[in-house]
Tab-separated table of C-alpha atoms in Angstrom:
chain	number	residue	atom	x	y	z
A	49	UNK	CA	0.000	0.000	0.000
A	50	UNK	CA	1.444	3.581	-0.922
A	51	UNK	CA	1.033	5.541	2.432
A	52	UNK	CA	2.547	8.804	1.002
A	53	UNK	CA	-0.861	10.700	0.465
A	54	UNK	CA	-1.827	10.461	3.880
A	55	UNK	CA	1.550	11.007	5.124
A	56	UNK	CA	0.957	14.382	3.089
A	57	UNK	CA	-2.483	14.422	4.265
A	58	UNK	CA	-1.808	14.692	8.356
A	59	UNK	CA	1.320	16.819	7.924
A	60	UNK	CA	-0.817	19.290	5.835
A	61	UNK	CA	-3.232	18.531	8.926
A	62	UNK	CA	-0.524	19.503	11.383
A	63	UNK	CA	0.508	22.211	9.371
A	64	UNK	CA	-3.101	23.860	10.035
A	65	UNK	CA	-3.622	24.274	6.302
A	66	UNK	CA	-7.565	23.952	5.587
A	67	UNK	CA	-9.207	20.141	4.918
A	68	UNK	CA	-10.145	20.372	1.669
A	69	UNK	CA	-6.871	21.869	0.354
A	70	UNK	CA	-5.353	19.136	2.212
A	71	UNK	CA	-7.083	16.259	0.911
A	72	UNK	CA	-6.891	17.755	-2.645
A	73	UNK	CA	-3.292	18.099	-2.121
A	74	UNK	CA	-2.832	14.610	-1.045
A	75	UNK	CA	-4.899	13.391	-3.857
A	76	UNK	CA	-3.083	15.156	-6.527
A	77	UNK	CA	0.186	14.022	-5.498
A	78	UNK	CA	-1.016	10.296	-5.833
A	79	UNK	CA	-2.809	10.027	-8.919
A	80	UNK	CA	0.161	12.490	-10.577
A	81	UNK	CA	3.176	11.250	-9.073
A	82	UNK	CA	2.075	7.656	-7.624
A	83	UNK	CA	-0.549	6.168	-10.201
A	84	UNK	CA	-0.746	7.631	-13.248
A	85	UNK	CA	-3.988	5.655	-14.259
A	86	UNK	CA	-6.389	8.060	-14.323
A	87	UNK	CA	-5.741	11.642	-15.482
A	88	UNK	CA	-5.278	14.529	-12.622
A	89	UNK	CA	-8.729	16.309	-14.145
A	90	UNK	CA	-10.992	12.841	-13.031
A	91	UNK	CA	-10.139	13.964	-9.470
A	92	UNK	CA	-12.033	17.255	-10.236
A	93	UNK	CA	-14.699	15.251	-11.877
A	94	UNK	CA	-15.354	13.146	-8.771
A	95	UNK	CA	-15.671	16.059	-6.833
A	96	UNK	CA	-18.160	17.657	-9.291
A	97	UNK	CA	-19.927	14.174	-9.216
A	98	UNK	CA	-19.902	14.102	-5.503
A	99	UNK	CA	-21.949	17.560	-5.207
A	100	UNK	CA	-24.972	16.225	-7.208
A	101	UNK	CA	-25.915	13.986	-4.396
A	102	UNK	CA	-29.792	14.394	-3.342
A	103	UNK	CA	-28.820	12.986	0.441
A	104	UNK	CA	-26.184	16.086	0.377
A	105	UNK	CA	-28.754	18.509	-0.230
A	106	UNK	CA	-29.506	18.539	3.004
A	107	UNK	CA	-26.558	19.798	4.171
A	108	UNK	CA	-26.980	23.607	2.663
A	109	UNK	CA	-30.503	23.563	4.100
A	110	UNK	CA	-30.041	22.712	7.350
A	111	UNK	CA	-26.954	24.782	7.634
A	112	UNK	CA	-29.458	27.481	6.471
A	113	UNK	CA	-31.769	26.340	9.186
A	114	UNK	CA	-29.187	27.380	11.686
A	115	UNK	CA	-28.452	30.490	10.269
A	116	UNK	CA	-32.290	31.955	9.924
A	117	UNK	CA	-33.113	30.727	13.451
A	118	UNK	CA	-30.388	33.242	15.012
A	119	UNK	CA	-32.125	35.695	13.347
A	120	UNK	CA	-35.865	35.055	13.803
A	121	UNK	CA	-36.050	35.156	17.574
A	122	UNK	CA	-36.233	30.988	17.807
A	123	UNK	CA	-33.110	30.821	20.030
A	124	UNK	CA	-34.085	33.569	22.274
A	125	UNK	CA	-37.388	31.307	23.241
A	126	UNK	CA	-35.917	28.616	23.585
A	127	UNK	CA	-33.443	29.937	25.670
A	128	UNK	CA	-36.962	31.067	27.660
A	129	UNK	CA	-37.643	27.153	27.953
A	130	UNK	CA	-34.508	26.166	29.363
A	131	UNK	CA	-34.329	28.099	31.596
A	132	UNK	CA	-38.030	27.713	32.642
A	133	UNK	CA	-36.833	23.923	33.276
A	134	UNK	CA	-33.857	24.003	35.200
A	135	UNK	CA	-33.720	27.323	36.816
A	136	UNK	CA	-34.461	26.118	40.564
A	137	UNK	CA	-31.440	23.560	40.136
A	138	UNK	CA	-28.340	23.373	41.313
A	139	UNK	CA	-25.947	25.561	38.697
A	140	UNK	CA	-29.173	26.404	37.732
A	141	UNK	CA	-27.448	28.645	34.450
A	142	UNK	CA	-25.308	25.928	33.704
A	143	UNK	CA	-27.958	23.403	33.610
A	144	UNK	CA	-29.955	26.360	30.911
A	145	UNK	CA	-27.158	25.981	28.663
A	146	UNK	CA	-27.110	22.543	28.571
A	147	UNK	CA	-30.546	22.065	27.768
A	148	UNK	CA	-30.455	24.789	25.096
A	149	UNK	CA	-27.811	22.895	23.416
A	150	UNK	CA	-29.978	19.919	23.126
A	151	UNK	CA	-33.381	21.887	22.067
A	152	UNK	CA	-30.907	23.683	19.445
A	153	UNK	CA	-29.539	19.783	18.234
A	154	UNK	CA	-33.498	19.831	16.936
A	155	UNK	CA	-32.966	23.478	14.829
A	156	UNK	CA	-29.182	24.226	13.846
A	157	UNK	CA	-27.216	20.821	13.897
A	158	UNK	CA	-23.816	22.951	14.143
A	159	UNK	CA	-22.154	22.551	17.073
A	160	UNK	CA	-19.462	25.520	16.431
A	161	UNK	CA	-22.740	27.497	15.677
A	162	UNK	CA	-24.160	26.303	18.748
A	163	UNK	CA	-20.999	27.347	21.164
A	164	UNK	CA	-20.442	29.946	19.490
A	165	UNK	CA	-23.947	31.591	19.997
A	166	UNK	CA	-23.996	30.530	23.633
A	167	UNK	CA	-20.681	31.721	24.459
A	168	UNK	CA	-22.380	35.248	23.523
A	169	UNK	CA	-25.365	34.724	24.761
A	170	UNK	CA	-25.365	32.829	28.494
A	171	UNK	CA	-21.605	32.912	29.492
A	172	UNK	CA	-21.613	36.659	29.895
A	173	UNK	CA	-24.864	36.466	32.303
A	174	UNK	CA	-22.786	33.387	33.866
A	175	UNK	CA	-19.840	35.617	34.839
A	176	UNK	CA	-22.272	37.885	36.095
A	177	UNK	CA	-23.851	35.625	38.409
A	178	UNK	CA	-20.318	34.398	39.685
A	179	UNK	CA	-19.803	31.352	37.917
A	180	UNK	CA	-15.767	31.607	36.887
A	181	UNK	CA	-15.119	31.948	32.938
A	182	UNK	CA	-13.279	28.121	32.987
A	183	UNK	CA	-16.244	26.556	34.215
A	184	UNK	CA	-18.616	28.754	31.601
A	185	UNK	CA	-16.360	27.999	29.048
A	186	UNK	CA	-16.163	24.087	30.360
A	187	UNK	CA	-19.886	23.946	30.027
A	188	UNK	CA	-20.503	25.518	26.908
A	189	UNK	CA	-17.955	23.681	24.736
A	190	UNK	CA	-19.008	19.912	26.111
A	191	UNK	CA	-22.524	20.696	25.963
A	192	UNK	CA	-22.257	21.975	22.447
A	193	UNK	CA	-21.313	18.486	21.669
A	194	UNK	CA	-25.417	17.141	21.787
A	195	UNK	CA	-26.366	19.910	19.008
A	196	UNK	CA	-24.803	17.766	16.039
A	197	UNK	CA	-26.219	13.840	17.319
A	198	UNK	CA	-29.400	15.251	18.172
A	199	UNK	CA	-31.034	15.177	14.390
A	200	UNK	CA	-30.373	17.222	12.212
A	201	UNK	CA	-26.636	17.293	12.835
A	202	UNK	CA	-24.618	17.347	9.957
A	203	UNK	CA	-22.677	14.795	11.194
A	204	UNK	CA	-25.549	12.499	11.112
A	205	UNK	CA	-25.851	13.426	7.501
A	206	UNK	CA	-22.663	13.298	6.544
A	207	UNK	CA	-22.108	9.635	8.157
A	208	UNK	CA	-25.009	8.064	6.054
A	209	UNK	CA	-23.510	9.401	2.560
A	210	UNK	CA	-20.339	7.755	3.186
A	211	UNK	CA	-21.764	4.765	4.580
A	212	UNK	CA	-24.356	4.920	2.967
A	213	UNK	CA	-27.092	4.036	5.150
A	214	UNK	CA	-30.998	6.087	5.554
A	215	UNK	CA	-30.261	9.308	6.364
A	216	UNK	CA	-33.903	8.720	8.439
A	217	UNK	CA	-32.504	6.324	10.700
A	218	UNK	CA	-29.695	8.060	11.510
A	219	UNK	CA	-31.809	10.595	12.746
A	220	UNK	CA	-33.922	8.703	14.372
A	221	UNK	CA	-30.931	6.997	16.268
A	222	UNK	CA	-29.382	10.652	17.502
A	223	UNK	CA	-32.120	11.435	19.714
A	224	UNK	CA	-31.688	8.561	22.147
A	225	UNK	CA	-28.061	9.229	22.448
A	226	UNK	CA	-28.358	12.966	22.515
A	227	UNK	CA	-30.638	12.653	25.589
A	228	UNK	CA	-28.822	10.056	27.227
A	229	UNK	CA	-25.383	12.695	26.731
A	230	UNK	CA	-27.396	15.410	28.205
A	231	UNK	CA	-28.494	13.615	31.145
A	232	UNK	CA	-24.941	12.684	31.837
A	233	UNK	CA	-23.677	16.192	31.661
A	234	UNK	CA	-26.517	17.562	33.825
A	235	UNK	CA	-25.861	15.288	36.443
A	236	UNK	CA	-22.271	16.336	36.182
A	237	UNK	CA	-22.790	19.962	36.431
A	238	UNK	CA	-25.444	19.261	39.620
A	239	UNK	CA	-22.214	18.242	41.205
A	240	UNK	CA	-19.878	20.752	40.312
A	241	UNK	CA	-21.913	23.762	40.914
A	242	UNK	CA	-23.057	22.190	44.244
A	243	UNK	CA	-19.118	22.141	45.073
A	244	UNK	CA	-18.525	25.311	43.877
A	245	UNK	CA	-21.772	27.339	45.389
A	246	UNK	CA	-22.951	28.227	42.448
A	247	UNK	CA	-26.978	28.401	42.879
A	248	UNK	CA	-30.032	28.626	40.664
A	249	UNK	CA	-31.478	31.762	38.838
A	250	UNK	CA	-34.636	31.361	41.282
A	251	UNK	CA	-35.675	30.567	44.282
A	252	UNK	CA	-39.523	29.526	43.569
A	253	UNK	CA	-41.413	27.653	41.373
A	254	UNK	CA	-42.416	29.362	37.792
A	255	UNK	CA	-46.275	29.842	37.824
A	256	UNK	CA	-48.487	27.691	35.638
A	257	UNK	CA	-49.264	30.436	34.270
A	258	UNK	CA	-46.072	31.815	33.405
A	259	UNK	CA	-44.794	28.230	32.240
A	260	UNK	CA	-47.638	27.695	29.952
A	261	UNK	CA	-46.790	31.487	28.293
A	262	UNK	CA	-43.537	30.207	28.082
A	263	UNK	CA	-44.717	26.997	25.994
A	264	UNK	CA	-47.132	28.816	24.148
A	265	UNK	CA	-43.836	31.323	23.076
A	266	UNK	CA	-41.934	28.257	22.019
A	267	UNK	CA	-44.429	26.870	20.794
A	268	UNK	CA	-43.823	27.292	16.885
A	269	UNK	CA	-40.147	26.850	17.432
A	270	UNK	CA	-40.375	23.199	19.505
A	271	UNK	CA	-42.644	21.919	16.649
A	272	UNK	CA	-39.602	21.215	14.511
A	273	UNK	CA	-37.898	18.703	15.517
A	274	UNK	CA	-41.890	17.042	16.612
A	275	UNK	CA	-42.284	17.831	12.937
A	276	UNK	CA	-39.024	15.989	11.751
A	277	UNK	CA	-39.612	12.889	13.007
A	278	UNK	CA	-43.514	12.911	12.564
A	279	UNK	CA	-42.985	13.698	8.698
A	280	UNK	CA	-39.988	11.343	8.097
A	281	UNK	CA	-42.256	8.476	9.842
A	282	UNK	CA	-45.131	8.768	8.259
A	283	UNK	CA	-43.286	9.025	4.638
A	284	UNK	CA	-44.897	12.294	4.244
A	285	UNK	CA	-40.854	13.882	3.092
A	286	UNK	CA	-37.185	12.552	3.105
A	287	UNK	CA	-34.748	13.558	5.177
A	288	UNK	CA	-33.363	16.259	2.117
A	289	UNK	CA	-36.981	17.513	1.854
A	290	UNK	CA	-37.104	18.257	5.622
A	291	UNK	CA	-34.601	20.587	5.489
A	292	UNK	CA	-36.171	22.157	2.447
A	293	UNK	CA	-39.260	22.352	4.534
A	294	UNK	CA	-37.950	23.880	7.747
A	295	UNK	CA	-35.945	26.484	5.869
A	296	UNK	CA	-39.423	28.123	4.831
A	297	UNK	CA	-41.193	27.368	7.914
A	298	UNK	CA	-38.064	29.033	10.094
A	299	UNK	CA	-38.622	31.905	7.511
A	300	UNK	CA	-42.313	32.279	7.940
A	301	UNK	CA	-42.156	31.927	11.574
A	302	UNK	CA	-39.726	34.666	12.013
A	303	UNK	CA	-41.473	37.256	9.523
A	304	UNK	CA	-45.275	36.115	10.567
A	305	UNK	CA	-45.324	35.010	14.315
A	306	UNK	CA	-42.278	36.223	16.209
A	307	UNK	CA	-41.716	39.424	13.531
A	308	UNK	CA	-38.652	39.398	14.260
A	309	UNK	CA	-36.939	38.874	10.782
A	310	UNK	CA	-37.171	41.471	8.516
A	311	UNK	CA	-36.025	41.924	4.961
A	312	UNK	CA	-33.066	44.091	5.520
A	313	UNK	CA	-31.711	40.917	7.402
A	314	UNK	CA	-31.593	38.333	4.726
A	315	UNK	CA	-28.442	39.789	2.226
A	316	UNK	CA	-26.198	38.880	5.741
A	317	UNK	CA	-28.330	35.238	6.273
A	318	UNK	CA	-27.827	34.134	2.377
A	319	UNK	CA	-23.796	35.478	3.187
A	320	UNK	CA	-23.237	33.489	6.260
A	321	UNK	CA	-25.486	30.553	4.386
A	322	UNK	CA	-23.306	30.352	1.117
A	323	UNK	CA	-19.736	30.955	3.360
A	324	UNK	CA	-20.959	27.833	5.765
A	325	UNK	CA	-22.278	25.606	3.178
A	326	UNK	CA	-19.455	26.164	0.879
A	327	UNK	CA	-16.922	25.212	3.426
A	328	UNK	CA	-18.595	22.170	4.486
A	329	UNK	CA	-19.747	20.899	0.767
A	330	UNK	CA	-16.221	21.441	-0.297
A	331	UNK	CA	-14.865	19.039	2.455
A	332	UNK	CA	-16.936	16.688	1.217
A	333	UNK	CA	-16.526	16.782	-2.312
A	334	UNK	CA	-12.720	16.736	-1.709
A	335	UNK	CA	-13.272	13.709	0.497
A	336	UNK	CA	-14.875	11.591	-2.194
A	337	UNK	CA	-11.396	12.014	-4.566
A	338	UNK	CA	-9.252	10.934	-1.583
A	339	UNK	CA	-11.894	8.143	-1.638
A	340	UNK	CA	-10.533	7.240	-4.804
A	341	UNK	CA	-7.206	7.303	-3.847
A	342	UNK	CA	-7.965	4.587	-0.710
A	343	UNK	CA	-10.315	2.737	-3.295
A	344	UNK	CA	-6.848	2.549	-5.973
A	345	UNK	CA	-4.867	1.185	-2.875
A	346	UNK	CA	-7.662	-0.844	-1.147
A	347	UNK	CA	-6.872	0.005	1.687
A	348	UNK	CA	-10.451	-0.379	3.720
A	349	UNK	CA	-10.087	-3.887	2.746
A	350	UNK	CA	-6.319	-4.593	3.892
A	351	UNK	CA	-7.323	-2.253	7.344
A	352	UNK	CA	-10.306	-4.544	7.971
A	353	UNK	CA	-8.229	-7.751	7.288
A	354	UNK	CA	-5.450	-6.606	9.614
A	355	UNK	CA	-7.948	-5.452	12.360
A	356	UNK	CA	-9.429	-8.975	12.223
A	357	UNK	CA	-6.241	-10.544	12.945
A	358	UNK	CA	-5.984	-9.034	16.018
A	359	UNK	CA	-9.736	-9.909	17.577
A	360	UNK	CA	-12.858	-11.251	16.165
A	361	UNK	CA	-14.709	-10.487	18.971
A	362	UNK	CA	-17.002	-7.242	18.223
A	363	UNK	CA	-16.652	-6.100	22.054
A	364	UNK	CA	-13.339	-6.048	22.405
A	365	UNK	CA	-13.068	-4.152	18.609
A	366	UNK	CA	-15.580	-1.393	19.774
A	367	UNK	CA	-13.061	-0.585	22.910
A	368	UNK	CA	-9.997	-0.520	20.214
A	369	UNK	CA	-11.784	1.438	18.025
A	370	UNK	CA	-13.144	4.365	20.847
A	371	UNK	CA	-9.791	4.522	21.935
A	372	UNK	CA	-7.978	5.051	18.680
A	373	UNK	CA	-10.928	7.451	17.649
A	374	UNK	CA	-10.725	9.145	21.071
A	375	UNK	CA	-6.711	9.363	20.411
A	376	UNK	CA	-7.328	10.939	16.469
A	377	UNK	CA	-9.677	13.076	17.656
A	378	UNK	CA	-7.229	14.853	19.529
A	379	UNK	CA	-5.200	15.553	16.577
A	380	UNK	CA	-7.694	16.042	13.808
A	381	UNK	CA	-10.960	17.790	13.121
A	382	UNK	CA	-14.350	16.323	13.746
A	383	UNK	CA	-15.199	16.248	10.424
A	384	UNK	CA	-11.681	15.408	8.816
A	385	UNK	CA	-11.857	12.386	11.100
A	386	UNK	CA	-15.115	11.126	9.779
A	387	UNK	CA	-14.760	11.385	5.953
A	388	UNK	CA	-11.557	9.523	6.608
A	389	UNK	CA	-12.108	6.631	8.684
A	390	UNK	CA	-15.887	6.021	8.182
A	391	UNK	CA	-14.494	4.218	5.033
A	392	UNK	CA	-12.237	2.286	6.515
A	393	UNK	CA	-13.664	0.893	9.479
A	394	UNK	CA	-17.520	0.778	8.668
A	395	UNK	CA	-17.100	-2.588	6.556
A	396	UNK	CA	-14.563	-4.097	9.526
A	397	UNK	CA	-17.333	-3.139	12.204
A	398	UNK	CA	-20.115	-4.839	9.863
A	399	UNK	CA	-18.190	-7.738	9.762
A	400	UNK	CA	-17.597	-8.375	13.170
A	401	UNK	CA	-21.959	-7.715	13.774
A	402	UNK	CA	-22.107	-3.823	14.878
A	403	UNK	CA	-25.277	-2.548	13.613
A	404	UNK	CA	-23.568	0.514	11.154
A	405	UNK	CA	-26.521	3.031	12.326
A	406	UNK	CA	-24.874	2.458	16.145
A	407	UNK	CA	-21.457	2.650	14.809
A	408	UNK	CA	-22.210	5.642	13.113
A	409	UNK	CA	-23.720	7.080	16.230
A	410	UNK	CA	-20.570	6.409	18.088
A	411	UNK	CA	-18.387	7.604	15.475
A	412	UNK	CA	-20.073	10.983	15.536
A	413	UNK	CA	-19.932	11.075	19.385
A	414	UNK	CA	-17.101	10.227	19.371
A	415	UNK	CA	-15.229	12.685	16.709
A	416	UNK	CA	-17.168	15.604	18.133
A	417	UNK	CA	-15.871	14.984	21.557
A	418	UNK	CA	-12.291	15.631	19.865
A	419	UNK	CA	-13.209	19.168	19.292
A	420	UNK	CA	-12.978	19.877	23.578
A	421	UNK	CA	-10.237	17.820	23.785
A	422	UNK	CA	-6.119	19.299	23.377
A	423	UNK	CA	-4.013	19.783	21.277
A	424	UNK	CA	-6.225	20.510	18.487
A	425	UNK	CA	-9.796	21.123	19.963
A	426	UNK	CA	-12.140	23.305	17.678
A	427	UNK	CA	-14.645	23.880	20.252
A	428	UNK	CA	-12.173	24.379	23.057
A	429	UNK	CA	-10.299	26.858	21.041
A	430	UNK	CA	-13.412	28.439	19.809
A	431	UNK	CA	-14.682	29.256	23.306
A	432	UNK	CA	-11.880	30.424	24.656
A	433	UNK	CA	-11.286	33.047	22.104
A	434	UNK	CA	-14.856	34.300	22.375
A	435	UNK	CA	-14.905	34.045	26.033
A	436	UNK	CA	-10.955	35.380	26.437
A	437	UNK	CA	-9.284	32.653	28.800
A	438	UNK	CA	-6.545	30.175	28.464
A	439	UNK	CA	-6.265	26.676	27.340
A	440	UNK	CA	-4.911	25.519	30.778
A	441	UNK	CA	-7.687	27.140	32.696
A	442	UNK	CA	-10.119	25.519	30.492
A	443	UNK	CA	-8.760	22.148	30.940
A	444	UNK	CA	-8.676	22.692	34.809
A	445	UNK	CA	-12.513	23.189	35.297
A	446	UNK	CA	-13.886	21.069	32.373
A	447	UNK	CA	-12.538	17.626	33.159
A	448	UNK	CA	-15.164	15.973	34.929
A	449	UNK	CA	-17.750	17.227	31.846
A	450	UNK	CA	-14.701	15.357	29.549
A	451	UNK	CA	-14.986	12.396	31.652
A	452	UNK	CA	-18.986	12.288	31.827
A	453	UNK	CA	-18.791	12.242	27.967
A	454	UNK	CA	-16.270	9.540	27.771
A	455	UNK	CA	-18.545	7.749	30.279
A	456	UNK	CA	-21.379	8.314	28.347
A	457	UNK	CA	-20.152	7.234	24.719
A	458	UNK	CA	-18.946	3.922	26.731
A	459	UNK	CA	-22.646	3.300	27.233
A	460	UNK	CA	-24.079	4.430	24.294
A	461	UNK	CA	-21.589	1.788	22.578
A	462	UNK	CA	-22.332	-1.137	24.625
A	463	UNK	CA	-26.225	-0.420	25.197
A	464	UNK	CA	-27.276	-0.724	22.114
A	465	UNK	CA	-30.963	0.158	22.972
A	466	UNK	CA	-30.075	3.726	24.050
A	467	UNK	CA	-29.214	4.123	19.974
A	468	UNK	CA	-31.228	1.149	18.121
A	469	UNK	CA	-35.020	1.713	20.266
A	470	UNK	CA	-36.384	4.490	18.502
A	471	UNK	CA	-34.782	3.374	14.701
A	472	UNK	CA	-36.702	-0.138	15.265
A	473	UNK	CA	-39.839	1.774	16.700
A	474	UNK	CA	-40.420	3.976	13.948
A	475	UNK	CA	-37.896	3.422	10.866
């Protein structure tokens, strides 16, 4: 096997030069230099080819998704909803953000998006309420990590295409998990901030009458992720067409019932919608020519005959595998990591037995935790910027959430229910 490309690939990686210019590199050098088979311009083809798929569609509309709901007044309520849950508890703040990350896994699917917007939003009113900037930061970062497995991450998305497995399912599988994560990390923060002192945002109950205003406020914006999985059940759209369809309902929402989104709004939404879905569609379509290059090489095949040799039993491979996946992920991007080894160890795991709609599931866990992990962290780098605190003091108070994660995707790989119930229920 010629290793040279992805030599190229992780020193391009290391070199912090963007993904898709690194797998195009990498690419380039092998069917130039390496195997002069197929002309260079078939590499440009594939990625062309790669861009026409239907199940990628979704991508640019739930990225869009995302985008409109920051501007329609969607976040803000359900924001009002967290809060309206968890403020009497312990860390009561902390708790808010980590059940707005979940409610926004049902709307924006992004978990930079997600992080980012919260570390705007609810750290600032953290700090003011004495809860230190590590912890805030701590928080914010790890529970980003539910917004992409709770449907419709992109993750999810981007796992069935290179799979390929229903897009439906997939969804259907991240809510389990997502709620299971979320759980994990409340429970966590419950004894932190009890620890610490730090205390809810009230002392008494909310009124019925002020909870059900609440409700009635959210009420348009916590019908789409009901809506999701009620359409995609009944057959009544695919998983592409759902994105199609929340786009305009986001949009009519925010102009008709919250009027909050106004014209003069939407040149900066289609902006930040064409920058985001370029960079991700890009990655993707620069993925499926290094594809070709591990296809040339068969590599997949070679990987999953040499991983056999060393156990046949599916247990023991599914505690190699979160390790070395834990290990790249602190090295490579979430999403780098995924186009690259879903290839390669998808047909070893569906050898050995391992449902691929679980694997996936851990997978994307599993890469997205890398982005709060050092050296290379996205999240943990993004939060700190925004918030304005050091790596070291980050580390320091978000441990135990690191742990409760890695506790968390332990059980989510070796109970398969907690992934497989809902899938066998209702795909």
């Amino acid at each position: 096997m010629n290793f040279i490309p992805l030599i190229i690939l992780l020193v391009l990686f290391c070199l912090n030069i963007p993904i898709a210019y690194s797998l195009m590199v990498s690419v380039l050098y092998y069917f130039m230099f390496c195997n002069t088979t197929l002309a260079p311009f078939m590499i440009f083809q594939k990625m062309v080819a790669q861009g026409e798929s239907f199940t990628l569609l979704a991508v640019p509309f739930f990225v869009s998704v995302g985008v409109i709901m920051n501007y329609s007044g969607i976040a803000t309520r359900l924001m009002n909803v967290a809060d309206m849950l968890t403020g009497r508890m312990v860390g009561g703040l902390a708790q808010s953000n980590v059940v707005l990350s979940a409610l926004m896994g049902g709307v924006s699917g992004s978990a930079n998006a997600d992080a980012a917007m919260q570390s705007k939003m609810l750290v600032p009113e953290m700090t003011k309420r004495g809860y230190s900037k590590g912890f805030s930061a701590g928080v914010t970062a790890a529970s980003s990590i539910l917004t992409p497995i709770i449907p419709p991450g992109i993750c999810l998305i981007l796992y069935a295409s290179l799979a390929n497995v229903s897009v439906a399912k997939m969804f259907l599988a991240g809510y389990g998990p997502g709620i299971f994560l979320m759980i994990c990390l409340m429970v966590t923060v419950h004894f932190v901030s009890k620890k610490k002192g730090y205390l809810g945002t009230r002392t008494t109950k909310v009124k019925l009458a002020d909870a059900l205003r609440t409700l009635r406020d959210a009420f348009w914006a916590l019908l789409i992720p009901l809506g999701i999985i009620m359409g995609l059940r009944m057959g009544v759209f695919t998983a592409t067409e759902a994105g199609a369809i929340c786009v305009f309902y986001c949009i009519f929402v925010g102009v008709f019932v919250y009027k909050e989104l106004k014209i003069s709004m939407f040149p900066q939404i289609i902006k930040e919608c064409v920058v985001s879905t370029a960079g991700v569609m890009l990655i993707i379509s620069a993925a499926a020519s290094f594809g070709n290059y591990m296809s040339w090489e068969q590599i997949p095949t070679k990987l999953s005959e040499v991983l056999l040799t060393i156990t046949t039993n599916k247990y023991v491979m599914l505690l190699l595998v979160n390790l070395f996946l834990l290990v790249v992920g602190m090295f490579l991007e979430g999403t780098a990591s995924l186009i690259i080894l879903t290839p390669l160890l998808v047909p070893t795991m569906v050898a050995l037995g391992v449902d691929p709609i679980l694997f996936g599931i851990v997978m994307c866990v599993n890469v997205t935790l890398g982005g709060i992990t050092p050296p290379f962290g996205t999240l943990m780098f993004l939060t700190c910027s925004i918030i304005k605190i050091g790596i070291d003091r980050f580390l320091k108070e978000s441990w135990m959430l690191i742990l409760a994660m890695i506790i968390g995707l332990l059980a989510i790989t070796y109970i398969p229910p907690i992934t497989l119930l809902l899938p066998r229920l209702l795909g």
